[in-house]
Every structure is written in structure tokens, then in C-alpha cells.
Coordinates of C-alpha atoms and ligand atoms in Angstrom, one line a residue:
X1 CA 0.0 0.0 0.0
X2 CA 1.2 3.5 -0.8
X3 CA 2.1 5.4 2.4
X4 CA 3.2 8.9 3.0
X5 CA 6.9 9.0 3.8
X6 CA 8.1 9.6 6.4
X7 CA 4.9 8.6 8.2
X8 CA 4.9 9.9 11.8
X9 CA 2.7 8.1 14.4
X10 CA 2.9 9.7 17.8
X11 CA 1.1 9.8 21.1
X12 CA 1.3 8.5 24.6
X13 CA 2.4 5.0 25.6
X14 CA -1.0 4.8 27.4
X15 CA -4.3 6.6 27.4
X16 CA -4.5 7.8 31.0
X17 CA -7.3 10.3 31.2
X18 CA -9.6 12.2 28.8
X19 CA -7.7 15.4 29.6
X20 CA -4.2 13.8 29.0
X21 CA -5.5 12.4 25.6
X22 CA -7.0 15.7 24.4
X23 CA -4.2 18.0 25.5
X24 CA -1.5 15.6 24.0
X25 CA -3.4 15.1 20.7
X26 CA -4.0 18.8 20.2
X27 CA -0.3 19.7 21.0
X28 CA 0.8 17.0 18.6
X29 CA -1.6 18.1 15.8
X30 CA -0.4 21.7 16.4
X31 CA 3.2 20.7 15.5
X32 CA 2.0 19.9 12.0
X33 CA 4.4 17.0 11.9
X34 CA 2.2 14.1 13.1
X35 CA 0.1 12.0 10.8
X36 CA -1.5 9.5 13.2
X37 CA -2.3 9.7 16.9
X38 CA -1.4 6.6 18.9
X39 CA -2.3 5.6 22.5
X40 CA -2.3 2.2 24.3
X41 CA -5.6 1.3 25.7
X42 CA -4.9 -2.2 26.9
X43 CA -1.3 -2.4 28.1
X44 CA 0.7 -5.7 28.1
X45 CA 2.9 -5.3 31.1
X46 CA 5.8 -7.5 32.1
X47 CA 4.9 -7.5 35.8
X48 CA 1.4 -7.8 37.4
X49 CA 0.1 -5.1 39.7
X50 CA 1.3 -2.4 37.3
X51 CA -0.9 -0.1 35.3
X52 CA -2.6 -2.2 32.6
X53 CA -4.4 0.6 30.7
X54 CA -7.8 2.2 31.0
X55 CA -9.4 -0.3 28.6
X56 CA -12.5 0.3 26.5
X57 CA -13.5 3.4 28.6
X58 CA -10.5 5.2 26.9
X59 CA -11.9 4.7 23.4
X60 CA -14.4 7.6 23.5
X61 CA -11.5 9.9 24.6
X62 CA -9.6 8.9 21.5
X63 CA -12.7 9.4 19.3
X64 CA -13.0 12.9 20.8
X65 CA -9.3 13.6 20.1
X66 CA -9.8 12.5 16.5
X67 CA -12.8 14.8 16.2
X68 CA -10.9 17.8 17.6
X69 CA -7.7 17.3 15.6
X70 CA -8.6 15.3 12.5
X71 CA -5.8 12.8 13.3
X72 CA -6.6 9.2 12.6
X73 CA -6.2 6.8 15.6
X74 CA -3.9 3.9 16.1
X75 CA -4.2 1.4 19.0
X76 CA -2.7 -1.9 20.0
X77 CA -5.0 -5.0 19.8
X78 CA -4.1 -8.3 21.4
X79 CA -7.3 -10.4 21.4
X80 CA -10.8 -10.7 19.9
X81 CA -12.5 -8.5 22.4
X82 CA -9.9 -5.7 21.8
X83 CA -10.6 -5.8 18.1
X84 CA -14.4 -5.8 18.6
X85 CA -14.3 -2.8 20.9
X86 CA -11.9 -0.9 18.6
X87 CA -14.2 -1.7 15.6
X88 CA -17.1 -0.3 17.5
X89 CA -15.4 3.0 17.8
X90 CA -14.1 2.9 14.2
X91 CA -10.4 3.1 15.2
X92 CA -8.5 3.7 12.0
X93 CA -5.2 1.8 12.4
X94 CA -4.2 -1.2 14.5
X95 CA -0.9 -2.5 15.7
X96 CA 0.0 -5.9 17.0
X97 CA 2.4 -5.6 20.0
X98 CA 5.7 -7.5 20.3
X99 CA 4.3 -9.9 22.9
X100 CA 1.4 -10.8 20.7
X101 CA 3.5 -11.4 17.6
X102 CA 5.6 -13.7 19.8
X103 CA 2.7 -16.0 20.5
X104 CA 1.2 -17.8 17.5
X105 CA -2.1 -18.6 19.4
X106 CA -2.6 -14.9 20.1
X107 CA -1.5 -13.8 16.7
X108 CA -3.9 -16.2 15.1
X109 CA -6.8 -15.0 17.3
X110 CA -6.1 -11.4 16.4
X111 CA -5.8 -12.2 12.7
X112 CA -9.1 -14.0 12.7
X113 CA -10.8 -11.1 14.6
X114 CA -9.4 -8.7 11.9
X115 CA -10.5 -11.0 9.0
X116 CA -11.1 -9.0 5.8
X117 CA -10.5 -5.6 7.3
X118 CA -9.4 -2.8 4.9
X119 CA -7.8 -1.0 7.8
X120 CA -4.0 -0.7 8.1
X121 CA -2.5 -3.2 10.5
X122 CA 1.1 -2.9 11.7
X123 CA 2.9 -5.9 13.0
X124 CA 5.6 -5.2 15.6
X125 CA 8.7 -7.5 15.6
X126 CA 8.5 -10.4 18.2
X127 CA 10.4 -10.1 21.5
X128 CA 13.1 -12.4 20.4
X129 CA 15.2 -12.2 17.2
X130 CA 13.1 -14.6 15.3
X131 CA 12.4 -13.3 11.8
X132 CA 10.3 -16.4 11.0
X133 CA 7.9 -15.5 13.8
X134 CA 7.6 -12.0 12.5
X135 CA 6.9 -13.3 9.0
X136 CA 4.4 -15.8 10.5
X137 CA 2.5 -12.9 12.0
X138 CA 2.2 -11.2 8.6
X139 CA 1.3 -14.5 6.9
X140 CA -1.5 -15.1 9.4
X141 CA -3.0 -11.7 8.6
X142 CA -2.7 -12.3 4.9
X143 CA -4.4 -15.6 5.2
X144 CA -7.3 -13.8 6.9
X145 CA -7.6 -11.4 3.9
X146 CA -6.0 -8.4 5.7
X147 CA -4.4 -6.5 2.8
X148 CA -3.0 -3.4 4.3
X149 CA -0.1 -4.5 6.4
X150 CA 3.0 -2.7 7.7
X151 CA 5.9 -3.6 9.9
X152 CA 7.1 -1.9 13.1
X153 CA 10.7 -2.5 14.3
X154 CA 10.8 -2.0 18.1
X155 CA 14.0 -3.9 18.9
X156 CA 14.6 -7.3 20.6
X157 CA 14.8 -8.0 24.3
X158 CA 17.6 -9.7 26.2
X159 CA 20.5 -9.4 23.9
X160 CA 23.0 -7.5 26.1
X161 CA 21.4 -4.3 25.0
X162 CA 23.9 -2.0 26.7
X163 CA 22.3 1.4 27.2
X164 CA 19.3 0.5 25.1
X165 CA 16.2 -1.2 26.4
X166 CA 15.9 -3.5 23.4
X167 CA 18.7 -4.3 21.0
X168 CA 17.9 -2.9 17.5
X169 CA 19.6 -5.8 15.6
X170 CA 19.1 -3.8 12.4
X171 CA 20.1 -6.7 10.2
X172 CA 16.9 -8.6 11.3
X173 CA 14.7 -5.7 10.2
X174 CA 16.6 -5.4 6.9
X175 CA 16.2 -9.1 6.4
X176 CA 12.4 -8.7 7.0
X177 CA 12.3 -5.9 4.4
X178 CA 14.3 -8.1 1.9
X179 CA 11.7 -10.8 2.4
X180 CA 8.6 -8.6 2.2
X181 CA 9.8 -5.5 0.2
X182 CA 6.2 -4.4 -0.5
X183 CA 5.5 -3.8 3.2
X184 CA 6.2 -0.3 4.7
X185 CA 8.5 -0.6 7.7
X186 CA 8.6 2.0 10.4
X187 CA 10.9 2.3 13.4
X188 CA 9.7 2.6 17.0
X189 CA 12.8 4.3 18.5
X190 CA 11.0 4.8 21.9
X191 CA 10.8 1.1 22.7
X192 CA 14.3 0.4 21.3
X193 CA 15.8 3.2 23.5
X194 CA 13.8 3.0 26.7
X195 CA 15.2 6.5 27.4
X196 CA 14.7 9.9 25.7
X197 CA 18.5 10.4 25.4
X198 CA 19.0 8.0 22.6
X199 CA 15.9 8.5 20.5
X200 CA 17.5 11.1 18.1
X201 CA 20.4 8.8 17.2
X202 CA 18.3 5.7 16.7
X203 CA 15.8 7.7 14.6
X204 CA 18.6 9.1 12.4
X205 CA 19.9 5.5 11.9
X206 CA 16.5 4.4 10.8
X207 CA 16.2 7.3 8.4
X208 CA 19.5 6.4 6.9
X209 CA 18.4 2.7 6.6
X210 CA 15.5 3.9 4.4
X211 CA 12.7 3.3 6.9
X212 CA 9.3 4.7 6.0
X213 CA 8.6 6.5 9.2
X214 CA 8.5 6.4 13.0
X215 CA 6.2 5.5 15.8
X216 CA 7.3 7.7 18.8
X217 CA 5.8 8.0 22.2
X218 CA 4.8 11.5 23.3
X219 CA 3.2 12.5 26.6
X220 CA 2.2 16.0 27.7
X221 CA 4.0 15.5 31.0
X222 CA 6.4 12.5 30.5
X223 CA 7.7 12.4 34.1
X224 CA 4.3 11.5 35.5
X225 CA 3.3 9.0 32.7
X226 CA 1.8 5.8 34.1
X227 CA 3.9 3.7 31.7
X228 CA 7.2 4.1 29.9
X229 CA 7.9 7.5 31.5
X230 CA 11.6 7.6 30.8
X231 CA 11.2 7.2 27.0
X232 CA 8.4 9.6 26.3
X233 CA 8.9 13.1 24.8
X234 CA 6.8 16.2 25.1
X235 CA 5.1 17.1 21.8
X236 CA 7.4 20.1 21.6
X237 CA 10.5 18.0 22.1
X238 CA 9.2 15.5 19.6
X239 CA 8.7 18.3 17.0
X240 CA 12.3 19.6 17.5
X241 CA 13.7 16.1 17.3
X242 CA 11.9 15.5 14.0
X243 CA 13.3 18.7 12.7
X244 CA 16.9 17.4 13.2
X245 CA 16.3 14.2 11.3
X246 CA 17.8 14.2 7.8
X247 CA 15.9 12.1 5.3
X248 CA 18.7 11.7 2.9
X249 CA 18.1 10.8 -0.8
X250 CA 18.8 7.3 -2.1
X251 CA 20.7 8.7 -5.1
X252 CA 22.4 11.8 -6.3
X253 CA 22.6 13.0 -9.9
X254 CA 25.9 14.8 -9.3
X255 CA 28.6 13.6 -11.7
X256 CA 31.5 14.0 -9.1
X257 CA 29.5 12.0 -6.6
X258 CA 28.8 9.2 -9.1
X259 CA 32.5 9.1 -10.1
X260 CA 33.8 9.0 -6.6
X261 CA 31.2 6.4 -5.5
X262 CA 32.1 4.2 -8.4
X263 CA 35.8 4.4 -7.6
X264 CA 35.3 3.6 -3.9
X265 CA 33.0 0.7 -4.8
X266 CA 35.7 -0.7 -7.1
X267 CA 38.1 -0.5 -4.1
X268 CA 35.6 -2.3 -1.9
X269 CA 35.0 -5.0 -4.6
X270 CA 38.7 -5.7 -4.9
X271 CA 39.3 -5.7 -1.2
X272 CA 36.4 -8.2 -0.8
X273 CA 38.0 -10.3 -3.4
X274 CA 41.3 -10.3 -1.5
X275 CA 39.6 -11.1 1.8
X276 CA 37.9 -14.1 0.3
X277 CA 41.1 -15.2 -1.4
X278 CA 43.0 -15.0 2.0
X279 CA 40.2 -16.9 3.8
X280 CA 40.4 -19.6 1.2
X281 CA 44.2 -19.8 1.7
X282 CA 43.7 -19.9 5.4
X283 CA 41.3 -22.8 5.1
X284 CA 43.7 -24.7 2.9
X285 CA 46.5 -24.3 5.6
X286 CA 43.9 -25.5 8.1
X287 CA 43.4 -28.6 6.0
X288 CA 47.2 -29.2 6.0
X289 CA 47.1 -29.0 9.8
X290 CA 44.2 -31.4 9.8
X291 CA 46.2 -33.9 7.7
X292 CA 49.2 -33.9 10.0
X293 CA 47.0 -34.1 13.0
X294 CA 45.2 -37.1 11.5
X295 CA 48.5 -38.8 10.6
X296 CA 49.8 -38.2 14.2
X297 CA 46.5 -39.1 15.9
X298 CA 46.0 -35.7 17.4
X299 CA 42.5 -34.3 17.9
X300 CA 41.2 -31.2 16.0
X301 CA 40.4 -28.8 18.9
X302 CA 43.2 -27.4 20.9
X303 CA 41.5 -24.8 23.1
X304 CA 44.7 -23.1 24.3
X305 CA 45.8 -22.4 20.8
X306 CA 42.5 -21.0 19.8
X307 CA 42.3 -18.8 23.0
X308 CA 45.7 -17.3 22.2
X309 CA 44.6 -16.4 18.6
X310 CA 41.4 -14.9 20.0
X311 CA 43.2 -12.9 22.7
X312 CA 45.8 -11.6 20.2
X313 CA 43.0 -10.6 17.8
X314 CA 40.9 -8.8 20.4
X315 CA 43.9 -6.9 21.6
X316 CA 44.1 -5.3 18.2
X317 CA 40.5 -4.1 18.2
X318 CA 41.3 -0.5 19.0
X319 CA 44.2 -0.1 16.7
X320 CA 42.3 -1.7 13.8
X321 CA 39.2 0.5 14.6
X322 CA 37.1 -2.7 14.6
X323 CA 34.6 -3.5 17.4
X324 CA 35.2 -6.4 19.8
X325 CA 31.7 -7.7 18.8
X326 CA 32.6 -7.7 15.1
X327 CA 36.0 -9.4 15.7
X328 CA 34.3 -12.0 18.0
X329 CA 31.7 -12.8 15.3
X330 CA 34.3 -12.9 12.6
X331 CA 36.7 -15.1 14.5
X332 CA 33.9 -17.5 15.5
X333 CA 32.9 -17.9 11.9
X334 CA 36.5 -18.5 10.8
X335 CA 37.0 -21.0 13.6
X336 CA 33.9 -23.0 12.7
X337 CA 34.8 -23.1 9.0
X338 CA 38.3 -24.1 9.9
X339 CA 37.1 -27.0 12.1
X340 CA 34.8 -28.1 9.3
X341 CA 37.7 -28.2 6.9
X342 CA 39.8 -30.2 9.3
X343 CA 36.9 -32.5 10.0
X344 CA 36.7 -33.2 6.3
X345 CA 40.3 -34.2 6.0
X346 CA 40.2 -36.3 9.2
X347 CA 37.5 -38.4 7.5
X348 CA 39.5 -38.9 4.3
Ligands
PEP401 C1 3.6 0.1 22.9 O1 3.8 0.4 21.7 O2 3.3 0.8 23.8 C2 4.0 -1.3 23.3 C3 3.6 -2.0 24.3 O3 5.0 -1.8 22.4 P1 5.7 -3.2 22.3 O4 4.7 -4.2 21.9 O5 6.7 -2.8 21.2 O6 6.4 -3.4 23.6
MN402 MN1 5.2 2.0 25.6

């Protein structure tokens, strides 16, 4: 489906009161930068005895906000009764939360409740880095005749996220786009970041990765928000943040740019060729080692040797300007391939 780009969905994590909804929606509409107003009505919370949303009673507040601002409404639905209530109030757009996408039973239930709808339905990525599950969510909607589908990337939990609440793992979202290129994909930097401080950087990264827009949480008074207080921005802060985001073009017609780009890409191609050649040579040396180990009845894995290679490599991280994480992944891949080559010759 054609979608305005960048599409900006904004609003509070949760609908808390009629006043909060109306004041926030009007302030967001006044910025002129928001296309859709979001608010969580039923809130999936990690722990019990926390605020779980105002439920159906919040829907008339949202309808009033739509009437006063003209902004279409987006809410999260997680079961049949949510969908039925939302349909009763003619909510314009739905999203499926990360916890729902994670559970095939819930996902199937929501897909069936949405059967045949023409409304836009966004599917958030599941909690874990499982692209199949994300695809599965979309496929369940498609199988129920839901045609207008989009993706929301909100990060993945529990991956040593550092300062962030959920690890972005951008490659998974890019893989999802490769598999389903016809679906718009928008970034939810609020839930990736968990804190206002990082939202600008993550949003800029998403813009540079050609995302189609953002879903960002905005609350009239973030510090007293009943959920996700630390990550919400005031409507004014949101508007200034959006002003700083550069939506760069995919191409440039400039001749100098084209020439420089071509020459740099040639360099990359030839370096890639050399890297592959060196890796192939490394593997053939590993095979020679495999052969002498076989002939001398020595096993393949010698942990101490591998640990010393790993240590030596990691120590060069800073001077090479390569991250520890990257070196770790690269070394692990080389090690596995090397063992496979040695295994092959052991069996000869
Ligand atoms: C939300 O958007 O408020 C929400 C609960 O998101 P997620 O499903 O990404 O945690
Ligand atoms: Mn939230």
C-alpha cells in the first residue's frame, strides 16, 4: 500500500485520562508533523500489579481527540475483544504488539478477529530475534484477507542491549524488508531506546536505513506518565527532534558523486575479493594442519591455541578500529569453518 513518507505516528504510551489524551493530541496536531495519533488502551505489562491501561473506557476519549484534531487513531489490539471494541469506535489503524507477535495462538486469534478488514494493521517484531515468527504474524494476517499491512521495528529484548532497552539488531529488520519488500517498515525508537536520550540517534539511523517513518511515544508530561515515563517526549521535544532528522536521498545525480562512488565501490569489490582469497588460503592451511593431526593421531580442537589467537586478535581491536563484537563474530565464523575443513580431511 502507498504510504506517506516519512509517516509519523505519535502519542502517549498509554491513554490515562480524557484530559491527557485531548491535550496531548492537540499539541501533537499543532506541530503539523504528526500523521496518526497513537495511544495504548490495553497495556501488556511485564509484571502484574502495574498499570494495565484504562481499557474500553478510553476509546471515547480517543474518538473525541480524532474529532478535535482530525488525526486518525492507532491502538494496540491483542485479542478478539480488543478488536471488537476498537471496531465499534471505528479506530483507524491497529498495531500488534511485540508480545502478541511472539505468541502464535494470540497472533492467530487477532488475525481472525481482523478478518477481511481494509484498515491498516502494523505488526511489531516479536520479543526475540526470530524473523520467522515476524513473517508468520504477517502470513496469518494475509491468510485472513488483511491486505494493508506494515511492519514496526521496536527492537529485541535480552541481547545484552547496553544502554538501550531493546537491541535494535538492524540486520533482522533489513532481512524482513528483503523478504517482504512491498510492506512499509517504520521504526519505533521509543521502545528500542527506553530512554529519551538515545531517540534522536536511533531515529537518524532508521532514516539512513530507508525506513518509511516512525512511531514515537509522546506525553504531555512524561515524568508523571503511568507507563514508559523515561522514554516519552513532550510534543514540543518531539517536534524539534523530528526537525533534526535528515531524510537523505537514495541517489544523487551529481557527476562527481557518481565518479567518486564508483571508484570507492571498485576498491571495496577488490578488497572483498582479496579477503575471500585470503580466507580460502587460510582454510587450505587448516586442511594441511588437519592432515598432519590425522597422521599423528592428534584431535582437532586445541583450546589453548584458539584462545591465544582470540586474545591476540581482540587486543588489536582499538588499533584496527574494529569493534570487539565484530571481531568476535568474525573469529567464531572463521573458527567454525576451519574446524569443518579439518573434519573433512580427518575423515579422508
Ligand atoms: C507500545 O507500543 O506501547 C508497546 C507496548 O509496544 P511493544 O509491543 O513494542 O512493547
Ligand atoms: Mn510504551
